[in-house]
PDB file of C-alpha atoms in Angstrom:
ATOM      1  CA  MET L   1       0.000   0.000   0.000  1.00  0.00           C
ATOM      2  CA  SER L   2       1.156   3.445  -0.659  1.00  0.00           C
ATOM      3  CA  LEU L   3      -0.110   6.930  -0.078  1.00  0.00           C
ATOM      4  CA  ARG L   4      -1.097   7.103  -3.726  1.00  0.00           C
ATOM      5  CA  HIS L   5      -3.673   4.332  -3.282  1.00  0.00           C
ATOM      6  CA  ALA L   6      -5.195   6.135  -0.325  1.00  0.00           C
ATOM      7  CA  LEU L   7      -5.303   9.348  -2.375  1.00  0.00           C
ATOM      8  CA  LEU L   8      -6.927   7.535  -5.297  1.00  0.00           C
ATOM      9  CA  VAL L   9      -9.555   6.131  -2.917  1.00  0.00           C
ATOM     10  CA  SER L  10     -10.220   9.603  -1.528  1.00  0.00           C
ATOM     11  CA  LEU L  11     -10.445  11.191  -4.960  1.00  0.00           C
ATOM     12  CA  SER L  12     -12.643   8.391  -6.289  1.00  0.00           C
ATOM     13  CA  ARG L  13     -15.196   9.461  -3.681  1.00  0.00           C
ATOM     14  CA  LYS L  14     -14.909  13.207  -4.292  1.00  0.00           C
ATOM     15  CA  GLN L  15     -12.647  15.517  -6.235  1.00  0.00           C
ATOM     16  CA  GLY L  16     -10.977  18.284  -4.286  1.00  0.00           C
ATOM     17  CA  THR L  17      -8.062  20.577  -3.676  1.00  0.00           C
ATOM     18  CA  GLY L  18      -4.910  19.365  -1.974  1.00  0.00           C
ATOM     19  CA  TYR L  19      -6.042  21.235   1.121  1.00  0.00           C
ATOM     20  CA  GLU L  20      -9.465  19.552   1.092  1.00  0.00           C
ATOM     21  CA  ILE L  21      -7.908  16.136   0.551  1.00  0.00           C
ATOM     22  CA  ALA L  22      -5.441  16.689   3.402  1.00  0.00           C
ATOM     23  CA  ASN L  23      -8.303  17.717   5.700  1.00  0.00           C
ATOM     24  CA  GLU L  24     -10.244  14.620   4.633  1.00  0.00           C
ATOM     25  CA  PHE L  25      -7.215  12.539   5.612  1.00  0.00           C
ATOM     26  CA  ASP L  26      -7.191  14.246   9.006  1.00  0.00           C
ATOM     27  CA  ARG L  27     -10.839  13.228   9.526  1.00  0.00           C
ATOM     28  CA  GLY L  28     -10.869   9.745   8.018  1.00  0.00           C
ATOM     29  CA  LEU L  29      -8.197   7.900   6.078  1.00  0.00           C
ATOM     30  CA  GLY L  30      -5.465   9.384   8.243  1.00  0.00           C
ATOM     31  CA  TYR L  31      -6.599   7.297  11.208  1.00  0.00           C
ATOM     32  CA  PHE L  32      -5.187   4.215   9.516  1.00  0.00           C
ATOM     33  CA  TRP L  33      -2.890   5.681   6.845  1.00  0.00           C
ATOM     34  CA  PRO L  34      -1.386   8.855   8.300  1.00  0.00           C
ATOM     35  CA  ALA L  35       0.240  11.383   5.985  1.00  0.00           C
ATOM     36  CA  SER L  36       1.347  14.962   6.432  1.00  0.00           C
ATOM     37  CA  HIS L  37      -0.090  17.699   4.244  1.00  0.00           C
ATOM     38  CA  GLN L  38       3.343  18.029   2.618  1.00  0.00           C
ATOM     39  CA  GLN L  39       3.427  14.315   1.742  1.00  0.00           C
ATOM     40  CA  ILE L  40      -0.052  14.566   0.238  1.00  0.00           C
ATOM     41  CA  TYR L  41       0.870  17.570  -1.937  1.00  0.00           C
ATOM     42  CA  GLN L  42       4.093  15.885  -3.086  1.00  0.00           C
ATOM     43  CA  GLU L  43       2.311  12.668  -4.003  1.00  0.00           C
ATOM     44  CA  LEU L  44      -0.458  14.532  -5.855  1.00  0.00           C
ATOM     45  CA  GLY L  45       2.250  16.237  -7.924  1.00  0.00           C
ATOM     46  CA  LYS L  46       3.863  12.891  -8.812  1.00  0.00           C
ATOM     47  CA  MET L  47       0.476  11.370  -9.618  1.00  0.00           C
ATOM     48  CA  ALA L  48      -0.345  14.288 -11.930  1.00  0.00           C
ATOM     49  CA  VAL L  49       2.933  13.740 -13.820  1.00  0.00           C
ATOM     50  CA  GLU L  50       2.076  10.030 -14.117  1.00  0.00           C
ATOM     51  CA  ARG L  51      -1.445  10.964 -15.278  1.00  0.00           C
ATOM     52  CA  LEU L  52      -3.172   9.099 -12.462  1.00  0.00           C
ATOM     53  CA  VAL L  53      -4.867  12.345 -11.456  1.00  0.00           C
ATOM     54  CA  ALA L  54      -5.602  15.539 -13.319  1.00  0.00           C
ATOM     55  CA  PHE L  55      -6.522  18.968 -12.065  1.00  0.00           C
ATOM     56  CA  THR L  56      -8.238  22.115 -13.162  1.00  0.00           C
ATOM     57  CA  ARG L  57      -7.230  25.513 -11.905  1.00  0.00           C
ATOM     58  CA  ARG L  58      -9.861  27.669 -10.271  1.00  0.00           C
ATOM     59  CA  GLN L  59      -9.136  31.368  -9.943  1.00  0.00           C
ATOM     60  CA  GLN L  60      -9.573  33.018  -6.549  1.00  0.00           C
ATOM     61  CA  PRO L  61      -9.686  36.727  -5.820  1.00  0.00           C
ATOM     62  CA  ASP L  62      -6.434  37.987  -4.267  1.00  0.00           C
ATOM     63  CA  LYS L  63      -5.010  34.446  -4.045  1.00  0.00           C
ATOM     64  CA  PRO L  64      -3.170  32.068  -6.326  1.00  0.00           C
ATOM     65  CA  PRO L  65      -5.443  29.736  -8.296  1.00  0.00           C
ATOM     66  CA  LYS L  66      -6.279  26.486  -6.572  1.00  0.00           C
ATOM     67  CA  LYS L  67      -5.996  23.083  -8.168  1.00  0.00           C
ATOM     68  CA  ILE L  68      -9.048  20.831  -8.079  1.00  0.00           C
ATOM     69  CA  TYR L  69      -7.844  17.216  -8.412  1.00  0.00           C
ATOM     70  CA  ARG L  70      -9.789  14.294  -9.862  1.00  0.00           C
ATOM     71  CA  VAL L  71      -8.955  10.694 -10.739  1.00  0.00           C
ATOM     72  CA  THR L  72      -8.204   9.996 -14.404  1.00  0.00           C
ATOM     73  CA  GLY L  73      -9.115   6.817 -16.272  1.00  0.00           C
ATOM     74  CA  ASN L  74      -5.548   5.587 -15.743  1.00  0.00           C
ATOM     75  CA  GLY L  75      -5.833   6.398 -12.052  1.00  0.00           C
ATOM     76  CA  ARG L  76      -9.077   4.438 -11.765  1.00  0.00           C
ATOM     77  CA  LYS L  77      -7.514   1.448 -13.572  1.00  0.00           C
ATOM     78  CA  SER L  78      -4.501   1.602 -11.243  1.00  0.00           C
ATOM     79  CA  LEU L  79      -6.761   1.770  -8.187  1.00  0.00           C
ATOM     80  CA  ILE L  80      -8.968  -1.125  -9.333  1.00  0.00           C
ATOM     81  CA  ALA L  81      -5.873  -3.242 -10.043  1.00  0.00           C
ATOM     82  CA  TRP L  82      -4.500  -2.497  -6.573  1.00  0.00           C
ATOM     83  CA  LEU L  83      -7.862  -3.192  -4.898  1.00  0.00           C
ATOM     84  CA  ALA L  84      -7.970  -6.611  -6.596  1.00  0.00           C
ATOM     85  CA  THR L  85      -4.441  -7.527  -5.479  1.00  0.00           C
ATOM     86  CA  PRO L  86      -4.009  -9.441  -2.195  1.00  0.00           C
ATOM     87  CA  VAL L  87      -2.193  -7.501   0.535  1.00  0.00           C
ATOM     88  CA  ASP L  88       0.169  -8.810   3.173  1.00  0.00           C
ATOM     89  CA  MET L  89      -0.598  -8.590   6.846  1.00  0.00           C
ATOM     90  CA  PRO L  90       1.065  -5.415   8.119  1.00  0.00           C
ATOM     91  CA  ALA L  91       4.215  -5.872  10.128  1.00  0.00           C
ATOM     92  CA  VAL L  92       3.920  -4.936  13.776  1.00  0.00           C
ATOM     93  CA  LYS L  93       6.492  -2.319  14.740  1.00  0.00           C
ATOM     94  CA  ASP L  94       5.640  -1.368  18.275  1.00  0.00           C
ATOM     95  CA  PRO L  95       8.357   0.025  20.556  1.00  0.00           C
ATOM     96  CA  LEU L  96       6.105  -0.529  23.576  1.00  0.00           C
ATOM     97  CA  LEU L  97       6.160  -4.273  22.881  1.00  0.00           C
ATOM     98  CA  ILE L  98       9.975  -4.235  22.757  1.00  0.00           C
ATOM     99  CA  LYS L  99      10.017  -2.486  26.129  1.00  0.00           C
ATOM    100  CA  LEU L 100       7.560  -4.990  27.565  1.00  0.00           C
ATOM    101  CA  PHE L 101       9.540  -7.902  26.122  1.00  0.00           C
ATOM    102  CA  ALA L 102      12.571  -6.655  28.072  1.00  0.00           C
ATOM    103  CA  GLY L 103      10.495  -5.598  31.071  1.00  0.00           C
ATOM    104  CA  ASP L 104      12.530  -7.626  33.537  1.00  0.00           C
ATOM    105  CA  LEU L 105      15.449  -5.229  32.974  1.00  0.00           C
ATOM    106  CA  ILE L 106      13.730  -2.128  34.384  1.00  0.00           C
ATOM    107  CA  PRO L 107      11.486  -1.331  37.337  1.00  0.00           C
ATOM    108  CA  ALA L 108       7.863  -2.370  36.788  1.00  0.00           C
ATOM    109  CA  GLN L 109       6.730   1.177  37.620  1.00  0.00           C
ATOM    110  CA  THR L 110       8.539   2.484  34.535  1.00  0.00           C
ATOM    111  CA  LEU L 111       6.457   0.204  32.331  1.00  0.00           C
ATOM    112  CA  LEU L 112       3.301   0.981  34.316  1.00  0.00           C
ATOM    113  CA  ASP L 113       3.819   4.671  33.585  1.00  0.00           C
ATOM    114  CA  GLU L 114       4.300   3.911  29.890  1.00  0.00           C
ATOM    115  CA  ILE L 115       1.209   1.665  29.746  1.00  0.00           C
ATOM    116  CA  ASP L 116      -0.825   4.398  31.451  1.00  0.00           C
ATOM    117  CA  ARG L 117       0.422   7.015  28.982  1.00  0.00           C
ATOM    118  CA  HIS L 118      -0.450   4.808  26.013  1.00  0.00           C
ATOM    119  CA  ASN L 119      -3.789   3.908  27.574  1.00  0.00           C
ATOM    120  CA  ALA L 120      -4.706   7.596  27.819  1.00  0.00           C
ATOM    121  CA  ILE L 121      -3.853   8.101  24.139  1.00  0.00           C
ATOM    122  CA  ASN L 122      -5.778   4.964  23.199  1.00  0.00           C
ATOM    123  CA  ALA L 123      -8.809   6.114  25.211  1.00  0.00           C
ATOM    124  CA  GLU L 124      -8.800   9.465  23.377  1.00  0.00           C
ATOM    125  CA  ILE L 125      -8.679   7.754  19.987  1.00  0.00           C
ATOM    126  CA  LEU L 126     -11.460   5.339  20.978  1.00  0.00           C
ATOM    127  CA  SER L 127     -13.539   8.285  22.156  1.00  0.00           C
ATOM    128  CA  ARG L 128     -13.002  10.017  18.806  1.00  0.00           C
ATOM    129  CA  TYR L 129     -14.023   6.840  16.946  1.00  0.00           C
ATOM    130  CA  ARG L 130     -17.149   6.494  19.098  1.00  0.00           C
ATOM    131  CA  SER L 131     -18.020  10.124  18.411  1.00  0.00           C
ATOM    132  CA  ILE L 132     -17.698   9.533  14.659  1.00  0.00           C
ATOM    133  CA  GLU L 133     -19.813   6.396  14.996  1.00  0.00           C
ATOM    134  CA  LYS L 134     -22.534   8.268  16.867  1.00  0.00           C
ATOM    135  CA  GLN L 135     -22.495  11.250  14.515  1.00  0.00           C
ATOM    136  CA  TYR L 136     -22.464   9.434  11.169  1.00  0.00           C
ATOM    137  CA  PHE L 137     -23.394   5.804  11.752  1.00  0.00           C
ATOM    138  CA  ASP L 138     -26.266   5.813  14.226  1.00  0.00           C
ATOM    139  CA  ASN L 139     -28.107   3.166  12.177  1.00  0.00           C
ATOM    140  CA  PRO L 140     -25.461   1.588   9.924  1.00  0.00           C
ATOM    141  CA  ASP L 141     -27.756  -1.073   8.454  1.00  0.00           C
ATOM    142  CA  ALA L 142     -29.959   1.652   6.964  1.00  0.00           C
ATOM    143  CA  LEU L 143     -27.052   3.340   5.173  1.00  0.00           C
ATOM    144  CA  PRO L 144     -26.126   2.862   1.516  1.00  0.00           C
ATOM    145  CA  ALA L 145     -23.404   0.280   0.830  1.00  0.00           C
ATOM    146  CA  THR L 146     -20.714   2.946   0.332  1.00  0.00           C
ATOM    147  CA  SER L 147     -21.308   4.244   3.851  1.00  0.00           C
ATOM    148  CA  GLN L 148     -21.490   0.723   5.278  1.00  0.00           C
ATOM    149  CA  PHE L 149     -18.017  -0.025   3.871  1.00  0.00           C
ATOM    150  CA  ILE L 150     -16.725   3.097   5.590  1.00  0.00           C
ATOM    151  CA  TYR L 151     -18.451   2.020   8.803  1.00  0.00           C
ATOM    152  CA  MET L 152     -16.824  -1.424   8.635  1.00  0.00           C
ATOM    153  CA  THR L 153     -13.459   0.358   8.506  1.00  0.00           C
ATOM    154  CA  LEU L 154     -14.381   2.441  11.547  1.00  0.00           C
ATOM    155  CA  LEU L 155     -15.632  -0.671  13.339  1.00  0.00           C
ATOM    156  CA  ARG L 156     -12.210  -2.288  12.825  1.00  0.00           C
ATOM    157  CA  GLY L 157     -10.621   0.706  14.552  1.00  0.00           C
ATOM    158  CA  ILE L 158     -13.100   0.566  17.444  1.00  0.00           C
ATOM    159  CA  THR L 159     -12.572  -3.176  17.886  1.00  0.00           C
ATOM    160  CA  ALA L 160      -8.779  -2.810  17.830  1.00  0.00           C
ATOM    161  CA  ARG L 161      -8.842   0.002  20.416  1.00  0.00           C
ATOM    162  CA  LYS L 162     -11.141  -1.970  22.719  1.00  0.00           C
ATOM    163  CA  ALA L 163      -8.902  -5.040  22.419  1.00  0.00           C
ATOM    164  CA  TRP L 164      -5.844  -2.897  23.178  1.00  0.00           C
ATOM    165  CA  ARG L 165      -7.504  -1.593  26.339  1.00  0.00           C
ATOM    166  CA  ALA L 166      -8.356  -5.128  27.495  1.00  0.00           C
ATOM    167  CA  TRP L 167      -4.753  -6.200  26.853  1.00  0.00           C
ATOM    168  CA  ALA L 168      -3.381  -3.138  28.664  1.00  0.00           C
ATOM    169  CA  LEU L 169      -5.555  -3.893  31.701  1.00  0.00           C
ATOM    170  CA  ARG L 170      -4.087  -7.378  31.931  1.00  0.00           C
ATOM    171  CA  VAL L 171      -0.540  -6.042  31.484  1.00  0.00           C
ATOM    172  CA  ARG L 172      -1.238  -3.415  34.134  1.00  0.00           C
ATOM    173  CA  ARG L 173      -2.355  -6.035  36.679  1.00  0.00           C
ATOM    174  CA  PHE L 174       0.771  -8.093  35.940  1.00  0.00           C
ATOM    175  CA  LEU L 175       3.049  -5.060  36.323  1.00  0.00           C
ATOM    176  CA  GLU L 176       1.356  -3.991  39.550  1.00  0.00           C
ATOM    177  CA  ASN L 177       1.975  -7.485  40.912  1.00  0.00           C
ATOM    178  CA  GLN L 178       5.616  -7.284  39.798  1.00  0.00           C
ATOM    179  CA  ALA L 179       6.044  -3.891  41.454  1.00  0.00           C
ATOM    180  CA  HIS L 180       4.440  -5.179  44.670  1.00  0.00           C
ATOM    181  CA  ASN L 181       6.689  -8.272  44.739  1.00  0.00           C
ATOM    182  CA  ALA L 182       9.809  -6.159  44.152  1.00  0.00           C
ATOM    183  CA  SER L 183       9.168  -3.987  47.193  1.00  0.00           C
TER     184      SER L 183
END
């Protein structure tokens, strides 16, 4: 997977300026394929050269013209080909797991503090996902298929965050026991 596939997905739903696309990433795709605004603009430029996207310029008073991007026929073919290709399971690169793996080398309280910090971040993300669910997917079965696919993606995020919290609770109990036994 690359940023270009995520951009093609976004633009296949709705054409837009680089700014609009970047904001859309911040509210949706960026939860599972993060990209900076700069990365998005750079990739859109490359995709335009490769004719996967095209743009029209729209004049603005007292500002430079803005580019409105859309997927080309070649871009749609590229996206469909990628969508039909099997993907590998993503590799897990989690520094917290490395720390936990070597947890016997440091005081348990150090890991407890780190678990608590990550748990707070995880809780905030889960809260954001729940808010999105409540705002846009109150009755997902009544939505059109396009929206149900988006909901299934959100549901994966919710499920993963809930599972992380359950795992962290078990780790926390273990670490508390370790800290108690060390004192």
